[in-house]
Short mmCIF file of C-alpha atoms in Angstrom, two decimals:
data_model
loop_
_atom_site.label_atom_id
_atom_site.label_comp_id
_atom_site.label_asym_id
_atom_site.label_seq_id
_atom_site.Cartn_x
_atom_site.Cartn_y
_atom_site.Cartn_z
CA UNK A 18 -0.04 -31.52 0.10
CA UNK A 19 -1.68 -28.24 0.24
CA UNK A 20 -5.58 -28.29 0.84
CA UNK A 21 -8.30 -26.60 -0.94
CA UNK A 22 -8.39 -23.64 1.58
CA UNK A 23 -4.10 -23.22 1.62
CA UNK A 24 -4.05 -23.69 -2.31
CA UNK A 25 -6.18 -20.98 -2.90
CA UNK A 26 -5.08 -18.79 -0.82
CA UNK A 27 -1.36 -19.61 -1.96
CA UNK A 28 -2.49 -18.59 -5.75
CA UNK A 29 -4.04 -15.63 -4.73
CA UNK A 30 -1.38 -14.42 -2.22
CA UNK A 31 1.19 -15.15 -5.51
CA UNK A 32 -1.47 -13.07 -7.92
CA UNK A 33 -1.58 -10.30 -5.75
CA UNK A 34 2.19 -10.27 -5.46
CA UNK A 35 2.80 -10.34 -9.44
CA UNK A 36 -0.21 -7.91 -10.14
CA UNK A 37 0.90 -5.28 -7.18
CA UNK A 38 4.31 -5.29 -9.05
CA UNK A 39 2.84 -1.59 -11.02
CA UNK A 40 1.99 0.18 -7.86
CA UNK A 41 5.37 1.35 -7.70
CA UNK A 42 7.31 0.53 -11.10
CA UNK A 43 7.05 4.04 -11.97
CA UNK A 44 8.61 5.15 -8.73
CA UNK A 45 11.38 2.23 -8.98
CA UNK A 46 12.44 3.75 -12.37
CA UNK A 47 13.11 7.25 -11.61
CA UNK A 48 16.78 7.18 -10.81
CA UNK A 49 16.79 5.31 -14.32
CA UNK A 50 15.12 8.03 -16.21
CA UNK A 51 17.23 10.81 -14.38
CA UNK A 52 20.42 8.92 -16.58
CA UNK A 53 18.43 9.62 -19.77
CA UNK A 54 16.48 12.77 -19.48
CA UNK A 55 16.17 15.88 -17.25
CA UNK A 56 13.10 14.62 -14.73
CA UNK A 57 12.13 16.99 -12.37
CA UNK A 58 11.01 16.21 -8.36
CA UNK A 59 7.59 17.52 -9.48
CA UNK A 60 7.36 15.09 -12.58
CA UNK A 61 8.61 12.43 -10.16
CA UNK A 62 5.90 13.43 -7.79
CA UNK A 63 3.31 13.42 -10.30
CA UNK A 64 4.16 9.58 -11.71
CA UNK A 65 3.90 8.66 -7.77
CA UNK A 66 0.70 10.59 -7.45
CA UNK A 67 -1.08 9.67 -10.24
CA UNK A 68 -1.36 6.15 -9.07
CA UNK A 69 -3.27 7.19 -6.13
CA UNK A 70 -5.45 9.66 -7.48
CA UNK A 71 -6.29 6.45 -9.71
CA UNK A 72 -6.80 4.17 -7.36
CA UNK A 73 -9.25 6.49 -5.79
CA UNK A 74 -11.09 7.22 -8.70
CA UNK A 75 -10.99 3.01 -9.80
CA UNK A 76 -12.01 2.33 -5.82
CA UNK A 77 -15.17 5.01 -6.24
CA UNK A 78 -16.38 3.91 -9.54
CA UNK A 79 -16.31 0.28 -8.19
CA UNK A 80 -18.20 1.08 -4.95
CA UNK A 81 -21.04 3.45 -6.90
CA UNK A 82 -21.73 0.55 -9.39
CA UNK A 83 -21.18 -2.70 -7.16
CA UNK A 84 -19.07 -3.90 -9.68
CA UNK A 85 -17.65 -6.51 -7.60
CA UNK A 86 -21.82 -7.87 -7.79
CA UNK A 87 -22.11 -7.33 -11.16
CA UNK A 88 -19.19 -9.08 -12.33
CA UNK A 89 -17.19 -12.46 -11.04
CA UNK A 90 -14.59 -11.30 -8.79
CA UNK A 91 -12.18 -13.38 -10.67
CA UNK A 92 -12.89 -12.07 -14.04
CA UNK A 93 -12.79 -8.60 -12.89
CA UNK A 94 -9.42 -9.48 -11.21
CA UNK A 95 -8.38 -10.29 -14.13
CA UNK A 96 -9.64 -7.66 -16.75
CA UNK A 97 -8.24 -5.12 -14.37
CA UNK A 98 -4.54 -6.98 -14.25
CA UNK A 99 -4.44 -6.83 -17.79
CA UNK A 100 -5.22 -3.42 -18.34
CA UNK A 101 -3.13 -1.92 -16.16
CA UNK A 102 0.00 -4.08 -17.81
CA UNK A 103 -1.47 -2.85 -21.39
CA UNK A 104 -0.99 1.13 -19.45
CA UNK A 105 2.17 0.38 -18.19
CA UNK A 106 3.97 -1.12 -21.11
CA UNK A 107 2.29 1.33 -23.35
CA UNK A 108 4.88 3.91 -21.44
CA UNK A 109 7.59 2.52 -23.56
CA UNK A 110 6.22 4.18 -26.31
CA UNK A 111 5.62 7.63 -24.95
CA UNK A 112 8.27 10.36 -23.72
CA UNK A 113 8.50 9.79 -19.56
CA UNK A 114 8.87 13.65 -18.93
CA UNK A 115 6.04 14.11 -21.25
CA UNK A 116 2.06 14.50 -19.87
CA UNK A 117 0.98 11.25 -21.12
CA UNK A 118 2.78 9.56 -18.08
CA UNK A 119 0.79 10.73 -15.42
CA UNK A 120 -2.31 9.92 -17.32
CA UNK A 121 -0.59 6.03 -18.01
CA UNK A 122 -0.08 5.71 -14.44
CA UNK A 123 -3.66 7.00 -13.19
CA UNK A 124 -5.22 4.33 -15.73
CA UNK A 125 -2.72 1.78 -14.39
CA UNK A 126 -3.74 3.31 -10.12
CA UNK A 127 -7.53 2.83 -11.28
CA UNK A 128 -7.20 -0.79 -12.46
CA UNK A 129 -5.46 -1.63 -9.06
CA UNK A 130 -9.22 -0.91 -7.53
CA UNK A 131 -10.44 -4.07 -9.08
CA UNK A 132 -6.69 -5.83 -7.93
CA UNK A 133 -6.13 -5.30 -4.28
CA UNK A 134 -9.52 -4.86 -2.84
CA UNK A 135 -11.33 -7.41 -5.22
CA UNK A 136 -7.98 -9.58 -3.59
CA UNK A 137 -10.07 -9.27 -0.56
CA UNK A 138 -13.42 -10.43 -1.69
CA UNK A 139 -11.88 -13.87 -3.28
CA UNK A 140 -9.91 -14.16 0.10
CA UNK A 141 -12.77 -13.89 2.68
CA UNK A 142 -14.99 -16.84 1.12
CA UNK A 143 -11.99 -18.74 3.32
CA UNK A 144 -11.83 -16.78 6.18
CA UNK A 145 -13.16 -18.11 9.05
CA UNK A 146 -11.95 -17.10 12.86
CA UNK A 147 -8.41 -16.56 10.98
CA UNK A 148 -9.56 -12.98 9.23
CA UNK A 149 -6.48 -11.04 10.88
CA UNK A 150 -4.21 -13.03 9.38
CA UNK A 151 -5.30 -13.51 6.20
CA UNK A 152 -6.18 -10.14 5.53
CA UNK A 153 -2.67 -9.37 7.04
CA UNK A 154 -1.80 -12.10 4.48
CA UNK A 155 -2.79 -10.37 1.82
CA UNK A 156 -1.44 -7.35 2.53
CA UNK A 157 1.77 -8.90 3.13
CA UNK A 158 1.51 -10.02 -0.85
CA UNK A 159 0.72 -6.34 -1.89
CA UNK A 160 3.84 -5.23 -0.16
CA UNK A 161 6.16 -7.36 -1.51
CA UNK A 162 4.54 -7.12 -4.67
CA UNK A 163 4.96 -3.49 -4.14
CA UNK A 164 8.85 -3.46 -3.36
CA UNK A 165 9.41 -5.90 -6.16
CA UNK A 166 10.33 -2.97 -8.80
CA UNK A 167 13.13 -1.81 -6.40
CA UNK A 168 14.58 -5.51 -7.35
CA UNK A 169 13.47 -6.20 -10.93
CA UNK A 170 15.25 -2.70 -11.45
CA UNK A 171 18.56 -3.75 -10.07
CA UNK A 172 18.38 -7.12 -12.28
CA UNK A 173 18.17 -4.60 -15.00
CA UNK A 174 20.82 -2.14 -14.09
CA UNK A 175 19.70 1.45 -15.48
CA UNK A 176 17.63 -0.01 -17.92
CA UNK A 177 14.41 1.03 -16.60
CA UNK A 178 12.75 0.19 -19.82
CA UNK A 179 13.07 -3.83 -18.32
CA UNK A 180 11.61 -2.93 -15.35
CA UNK A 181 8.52 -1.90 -17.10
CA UNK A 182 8.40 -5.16 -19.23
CA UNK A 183 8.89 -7.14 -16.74
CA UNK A 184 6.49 -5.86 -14.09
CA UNK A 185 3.42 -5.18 -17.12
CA UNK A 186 4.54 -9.06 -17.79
CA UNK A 187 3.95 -10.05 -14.00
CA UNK A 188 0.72 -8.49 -13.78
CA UNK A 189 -0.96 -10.29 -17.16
CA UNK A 190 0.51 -13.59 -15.86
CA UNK A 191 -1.56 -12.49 -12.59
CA UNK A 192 -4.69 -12.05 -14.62
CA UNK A 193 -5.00 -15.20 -15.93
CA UNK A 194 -3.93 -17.01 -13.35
CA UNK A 195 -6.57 -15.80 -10.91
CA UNK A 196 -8.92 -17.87 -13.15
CA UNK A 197 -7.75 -20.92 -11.19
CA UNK A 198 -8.84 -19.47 -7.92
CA UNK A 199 -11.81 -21.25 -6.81
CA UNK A 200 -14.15 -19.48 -3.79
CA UNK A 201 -14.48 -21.42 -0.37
CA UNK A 202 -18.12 -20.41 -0.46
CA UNK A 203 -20.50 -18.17 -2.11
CA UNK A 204 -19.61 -14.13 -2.36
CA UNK A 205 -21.82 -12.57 -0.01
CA UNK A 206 -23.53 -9.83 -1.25
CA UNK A 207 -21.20 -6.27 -1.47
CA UNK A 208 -22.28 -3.89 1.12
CA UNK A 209 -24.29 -1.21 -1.09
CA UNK A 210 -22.51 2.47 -1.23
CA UNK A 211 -24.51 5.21 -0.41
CA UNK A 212 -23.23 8.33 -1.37
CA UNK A 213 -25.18 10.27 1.39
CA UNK A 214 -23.70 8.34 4.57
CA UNK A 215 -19.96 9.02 3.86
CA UNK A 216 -20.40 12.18 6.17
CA UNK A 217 -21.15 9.48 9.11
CA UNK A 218 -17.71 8.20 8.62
CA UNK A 219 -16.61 11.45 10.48
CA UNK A 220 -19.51 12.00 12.63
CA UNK A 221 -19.58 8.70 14.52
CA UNK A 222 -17.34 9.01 17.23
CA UNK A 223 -15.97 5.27 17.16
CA UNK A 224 -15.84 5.24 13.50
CA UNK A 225 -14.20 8.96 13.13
CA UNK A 226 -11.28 7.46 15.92
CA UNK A 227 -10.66 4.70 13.79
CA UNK A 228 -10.74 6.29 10.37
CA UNK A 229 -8.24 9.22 11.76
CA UNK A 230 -5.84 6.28 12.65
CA UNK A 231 -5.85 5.26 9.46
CA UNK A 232 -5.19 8.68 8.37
CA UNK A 233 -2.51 9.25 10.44
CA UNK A 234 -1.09 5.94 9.08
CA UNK A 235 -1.64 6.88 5.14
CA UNK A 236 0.37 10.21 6.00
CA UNK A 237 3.44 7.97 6.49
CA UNK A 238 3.06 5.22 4.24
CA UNK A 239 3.72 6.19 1.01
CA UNK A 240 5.37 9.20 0.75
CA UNK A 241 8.16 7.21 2.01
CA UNK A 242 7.37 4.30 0.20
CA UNK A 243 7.35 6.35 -3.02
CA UNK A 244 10.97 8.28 -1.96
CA UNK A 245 12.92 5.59 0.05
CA UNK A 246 14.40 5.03 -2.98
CA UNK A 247 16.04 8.55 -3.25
CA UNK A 248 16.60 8.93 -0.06
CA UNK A 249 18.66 5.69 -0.02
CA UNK A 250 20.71 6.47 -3.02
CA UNK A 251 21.64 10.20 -1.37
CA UNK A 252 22.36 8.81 2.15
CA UNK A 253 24.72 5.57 0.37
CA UNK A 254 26.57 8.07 -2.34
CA UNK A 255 27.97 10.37 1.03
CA UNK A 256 29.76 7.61 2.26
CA UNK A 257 33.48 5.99 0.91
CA UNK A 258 32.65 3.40 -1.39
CA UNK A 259 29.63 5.31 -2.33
CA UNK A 260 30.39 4.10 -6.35
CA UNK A 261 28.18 1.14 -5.94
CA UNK A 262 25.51 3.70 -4.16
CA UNK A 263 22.63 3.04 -6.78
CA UNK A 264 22.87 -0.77 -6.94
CA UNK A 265 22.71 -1.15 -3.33
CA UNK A 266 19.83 1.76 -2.70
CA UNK A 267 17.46 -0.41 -4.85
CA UNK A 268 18.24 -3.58 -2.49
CA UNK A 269 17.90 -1.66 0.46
CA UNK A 270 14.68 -0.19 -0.94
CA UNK A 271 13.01 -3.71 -1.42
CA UNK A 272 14.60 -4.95 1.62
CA UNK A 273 12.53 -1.94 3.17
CA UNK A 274 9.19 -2.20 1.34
CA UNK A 275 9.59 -5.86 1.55
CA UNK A 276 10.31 -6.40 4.94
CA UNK A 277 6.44 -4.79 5.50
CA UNK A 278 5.38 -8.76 4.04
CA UNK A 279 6.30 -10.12 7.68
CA UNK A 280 5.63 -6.97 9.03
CA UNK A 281 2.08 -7.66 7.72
CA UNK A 282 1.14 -11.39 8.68
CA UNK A 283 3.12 -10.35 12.11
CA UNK A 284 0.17 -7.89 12.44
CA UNK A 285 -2.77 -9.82 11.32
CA UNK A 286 -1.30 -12.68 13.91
CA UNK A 287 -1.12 -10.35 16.80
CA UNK A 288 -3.96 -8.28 16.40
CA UNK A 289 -6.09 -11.70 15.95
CA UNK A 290 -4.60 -12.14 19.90
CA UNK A 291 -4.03 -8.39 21.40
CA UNK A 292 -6.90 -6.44 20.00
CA UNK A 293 -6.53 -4.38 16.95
CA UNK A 294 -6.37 -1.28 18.87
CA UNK A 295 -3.30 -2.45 20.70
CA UNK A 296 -1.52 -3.19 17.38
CA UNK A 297 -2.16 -0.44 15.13
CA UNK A 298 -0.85 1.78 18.09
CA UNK A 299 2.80 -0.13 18.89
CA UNK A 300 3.12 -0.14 15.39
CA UNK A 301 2.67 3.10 14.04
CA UNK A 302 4.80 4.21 17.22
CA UNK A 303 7.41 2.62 16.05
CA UNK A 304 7.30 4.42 12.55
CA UNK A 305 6.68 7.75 13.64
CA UNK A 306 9.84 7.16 15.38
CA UNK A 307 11.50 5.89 12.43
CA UNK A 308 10.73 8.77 10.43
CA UNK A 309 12.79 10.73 12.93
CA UNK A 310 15.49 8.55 13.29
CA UNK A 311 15.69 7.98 9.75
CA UNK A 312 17.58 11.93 9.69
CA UNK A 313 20.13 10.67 12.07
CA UNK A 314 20.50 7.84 9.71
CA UNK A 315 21.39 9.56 6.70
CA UNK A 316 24.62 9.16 5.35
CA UNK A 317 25.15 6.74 7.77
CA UNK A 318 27.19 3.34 6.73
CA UNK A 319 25.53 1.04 5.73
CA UNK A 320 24.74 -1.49 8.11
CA UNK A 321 22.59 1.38 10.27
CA UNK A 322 20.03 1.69 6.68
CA UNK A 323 19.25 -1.82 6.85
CA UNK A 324 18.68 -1.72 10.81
CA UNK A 325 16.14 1.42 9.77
CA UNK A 326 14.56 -0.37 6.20
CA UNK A 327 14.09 -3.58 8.35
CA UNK A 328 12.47 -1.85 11.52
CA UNK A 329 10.73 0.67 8.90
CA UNK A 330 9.58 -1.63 6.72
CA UNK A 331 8.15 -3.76 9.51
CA UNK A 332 5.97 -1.50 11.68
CA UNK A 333 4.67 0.75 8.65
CA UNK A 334 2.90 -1.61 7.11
CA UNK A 335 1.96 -4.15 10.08
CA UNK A 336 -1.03 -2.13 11.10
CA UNK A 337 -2.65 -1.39 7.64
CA UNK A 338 -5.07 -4.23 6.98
CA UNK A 339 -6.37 -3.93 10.71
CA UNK A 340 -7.97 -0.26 10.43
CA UNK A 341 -10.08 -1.11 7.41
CA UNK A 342 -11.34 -4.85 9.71
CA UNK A 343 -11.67 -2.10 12.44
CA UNK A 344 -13.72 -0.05 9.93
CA UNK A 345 -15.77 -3.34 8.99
CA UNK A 346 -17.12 -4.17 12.46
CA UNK A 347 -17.80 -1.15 14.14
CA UNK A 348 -20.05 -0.06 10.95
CA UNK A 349 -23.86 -1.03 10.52
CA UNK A 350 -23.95 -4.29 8.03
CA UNK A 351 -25.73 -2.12 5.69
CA UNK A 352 -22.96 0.56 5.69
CA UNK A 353 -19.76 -1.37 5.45
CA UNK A 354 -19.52 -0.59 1.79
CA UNK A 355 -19.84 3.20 2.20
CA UNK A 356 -17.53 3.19 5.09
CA UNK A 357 -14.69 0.82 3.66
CA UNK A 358 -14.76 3.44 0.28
CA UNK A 359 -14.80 6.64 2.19
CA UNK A 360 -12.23 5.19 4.34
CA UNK A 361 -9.95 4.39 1.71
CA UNK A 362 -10.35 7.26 -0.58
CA UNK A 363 -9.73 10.15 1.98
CA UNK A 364 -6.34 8.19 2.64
CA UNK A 365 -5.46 7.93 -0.66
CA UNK A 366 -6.19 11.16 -1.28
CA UNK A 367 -3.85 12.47 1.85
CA UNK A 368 -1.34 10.29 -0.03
CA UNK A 369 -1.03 12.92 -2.71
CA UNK A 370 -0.31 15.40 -0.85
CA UNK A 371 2.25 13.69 1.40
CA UNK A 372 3.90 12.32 -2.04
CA UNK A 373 4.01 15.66 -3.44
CA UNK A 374 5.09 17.68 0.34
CA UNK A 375 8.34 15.62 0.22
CA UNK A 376 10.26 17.47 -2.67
CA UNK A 377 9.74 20.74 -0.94
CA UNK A 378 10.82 19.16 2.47
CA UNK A 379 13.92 18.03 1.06
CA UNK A 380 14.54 21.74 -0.25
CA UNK A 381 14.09 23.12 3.00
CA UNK A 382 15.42 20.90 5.45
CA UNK A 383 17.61 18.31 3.14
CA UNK A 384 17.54 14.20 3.34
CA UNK A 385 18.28 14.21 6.69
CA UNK A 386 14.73 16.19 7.82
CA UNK A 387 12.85 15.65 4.98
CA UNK A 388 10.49 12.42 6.62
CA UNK A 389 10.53 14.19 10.39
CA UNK A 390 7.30 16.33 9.50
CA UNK A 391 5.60 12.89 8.53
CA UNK A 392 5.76 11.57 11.95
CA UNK A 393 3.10 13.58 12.74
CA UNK A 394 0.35 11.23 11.03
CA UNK A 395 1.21 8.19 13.54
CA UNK A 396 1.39 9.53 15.93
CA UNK A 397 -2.06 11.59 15.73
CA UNK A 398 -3.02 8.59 14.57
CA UNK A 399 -1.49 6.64 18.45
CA UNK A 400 -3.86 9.39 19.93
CA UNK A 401 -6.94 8.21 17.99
CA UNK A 402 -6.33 4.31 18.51
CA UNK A 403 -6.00 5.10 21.96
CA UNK A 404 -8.99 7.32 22.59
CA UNK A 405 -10.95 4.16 20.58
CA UNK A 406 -9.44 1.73 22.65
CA UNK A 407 -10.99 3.73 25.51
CA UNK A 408 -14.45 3.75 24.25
CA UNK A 409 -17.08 1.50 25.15
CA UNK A 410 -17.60 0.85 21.54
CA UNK A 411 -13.98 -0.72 20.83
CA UNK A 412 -16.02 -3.97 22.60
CA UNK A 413 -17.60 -4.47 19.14
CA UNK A 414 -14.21 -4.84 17.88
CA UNK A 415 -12.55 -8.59 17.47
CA UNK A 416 -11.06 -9.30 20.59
CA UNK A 417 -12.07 -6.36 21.94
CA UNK A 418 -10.12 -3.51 23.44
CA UNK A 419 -7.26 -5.73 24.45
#
C-alpha cells in the first residue's frame, strides 16, 4: 500500500505524463500530414517552434503575476491542461499548412507554463533530502509524456488526426485528475520576479556558469527531440526492408525520447550522491558525442539506432532538472523566482533557433551531418560545469562540488 507521500507523487508523476503528451503531438504528426498535404520543413519548423515561443511567453506571464500565489496550484494545473487540449483538438478543424497552426500550438506551448513547472510546485511540498530525485522524477514523467505521440501515432497508423484526439484526451483526463493531488505541506510563498535582476543571471559569475550549462544543454535537446523522428524514418527507408521504415521510426523515436524517463530519475539519483556538477557534465558528454555519432549511424541497420536512441535518449535528458536545482541554490532566496524564469526563457528561446537551424543543416550537409553542429552546446556547456565545479561557490551547491 502506497503512502500519502508515494500516492501523490504517483498521481502527479501520471498527470504530468498524460498532460506533457501535446509538447510534441504536433511534431509526432508531421510524417502524417506530409501523406495528405504538401508541408514544408519551415511549416514543420514553425509547429515545433511555436510551442516554445509559447511556453516562454506562458512561463513569463506566470512569473510577472505570481500566478502560482494567486491561484491553487492544482486548479491552475488544471485550467491550463484543459486549455491546451481545447487548442490542440481545435486543429482538427483548421487546415495544418494553414497560419492558424502555429498560433494553436503557441496557445497549447503557453498553457504548458502552468503544466510542467506548476508540476514542480505540487511536487516539492514532499520533498525532503530526496529533491534530486524527485525533481529528476518529474522530469522523467515530462519525457515520457513527451515521446508518447511518437507511440499513440503508430497505434494510429497515418491517421494523425487520432493522435491529436487522443493526446488533447490525455491532457483533460490530466486536468481533472490533478484535483486529487493533495500537498504534503503548505506552498511556500513563490519567489517574487523582478524584472530588473534578470541581467544578474549573466553577471554573477557562479550563476552565469551554471545558466550557460543549461544553455549549452537546451541547444541539443530539442532540436533533436523535435526531428528524431525524420531523421529516423530517412536513416530506416535506406536500408533493405526499408517498407516498414515509418512504423518502426515512430518506435524508435519513443524508444529515444522515452528512454530520457530513466535517463532522468538515473540523474536526480546520482547527482543527489556525486554533486550536480559532476552529472550534468558526464551527461551532456555523452550527448555531444551522440550527436556526432548519430552521422555515422545513419542508414545504419537497425539494431545500431536503438544502441544510439537508448544512449541518446538517456544522457540528454539526465542532466536537465539538475541545472534549474543548481540555479535554485546558488541564487539569493529573494531571487530564485527571477533566476528560475530568466533561466528558462533564454533556453527556450535558443530552442527556436536550434529547431528552426536543422532544416537548413540537413540541406547542406544531409541526415548524416545535420545534428554534428549541435554538439557544440554540451559541450560549451562541459566547459561551464567544469569551470563551476572549480569555483569556491559550487560549495553552496547540494553535495557540493563532488
Amino acid at each position: 500500500m502506497l503512502t500519502g507521500k508515494w500516492r501523490n507523487v504517483a498521481l502527479l508523476t501520471f498527470c504530468e505524463v498524460l498532460a506533457m503528451t501535446l509538447w510534441f503531438s504536433g511534431s509526432a504528426i508531421i510524417p502524417g500530414l506530409r501523406q495528405e498535404m504538401i508541408l514544408s520543413d519551415s511549416q514543420a519548423a514553425a509547429m515545433a517552434s511555436a510551442v516554445s515561443f509559447g511556453f516562454v511567453a506562458g512561463t513569463l506571464t506566470s512569473a510577472f503575476f505570481t500566478l502560482v500565489d494567486r491561484v491553487k496550484p492544482q486548479t491552475l494545473f488544471m485550467f491550463s491542461a484543459l486549455t491546451a487540449a481545447a487548442a490542440n483538438l481545435a486543429t482538427l478543424s483548421i487546415d495544418p499548412a494553414g497560419p492558424w497552426m502555429p498560433v494553436l500550438r503557441f496557445i497549447v506551448g503557453a498553457c504548458m507554463a502552468g503544466v510542467y513547472p506548476v508540476g514542480m510546485v505540487l511536487i516539492s511540498s514532499w520533498t525532503e533530502k530526496d529533491r534530486g530525485f524527485l525533481v529528476g522524477l518529474l522530469v522523467a514523467a515530462l519525457t515520457l509524456g513527451s515521446g508518447a505521440p511518437h507511440l499513440i501515432d503508430l497505434f494510429g497508423g497515418l491517421d494523425w488526426r487520432f493522435t491529436i484526439i487522443a493526446s488533447s484526451a490525455m491532457a483533460a483526463v490530466a486536468g481533472l485528475l490533478c484535483q486529487l493531488f493533495e500537498p504534503g505541506r503548505p506552498f511556500s510563498k513563490a519567489a517574487a520576479f523582478k524584472p530588473g535582476l534578470m541581467l544578474q543571471a549573466l553577471t554573477d559569475p557562479a550563476l552565469r556558469l551554471a545558466n550557460f550549462g543549461y544553455f549549452g544543454h537546451m541547444v541539443e535537446l530539442y532540436a533533436v527531440w523535435a526531428w528524431i523522428g525524420l531523421f529516423l524514418a530517412s536513416s530506416l527507408a535506406m536500408y533493405p526492408g526499408g517498407d516498414s521504415a515509418p512504423e518502426l521510426a515512430k518506435l524508435l523515436a519513443f524508444t529515444m525520447i522515452g528512454s530520457g524517463a530513466a535517463g532522468s530519475i538515473a540523474g536526480g539519483f546520482l547527482a543527489d550522491r556525486i554533486g550536480r556538477t559532476r552529472l550534468t557534465i558526464g551527461a551532456m558528454a555523452i550527448s555531444g558525442l551522440c550527436c556526432i555519432f548519430a552521422g555515422f549511424a545513419f542508414g545504419m541497420p537497425t539494431y545500431v539506432l536503438v544502441i544510439l536512441c537508448v544512449v541518446w535518449g538517456t544522457s540528454i535528458i539526465a542532466d536537465s532538472a539538475q541545472f534549474s536545482a543548481s540555479v535554485i541554490e546558488l541564487s539569493p532566496p529573494a531571487y530564485v523566482g527571477t533566476m528560475v524564469t530568466t533561466q528558462t526563457c533564454i533556453g527556450f528561446v535558443l530552442t527556436i533557433a536550434t529547431i528552426h537551424a536543422v532544416p537548413y543543416l540537413v540541406d547542406w550537409f544531409g541526415w548524416s551531418g545535420a545534428f554534428v553542429p549541435l554538439a557544440a552546446g554540451p559541450f560549451l556547456g562541459v566547459l561551464a560545469m567544469a569551470r563551476l565545479r572549480a569555483m569556491p561557490a559550487s560549495m553552496k551547491l547540494a553535495h557540493g562540488r563532488r
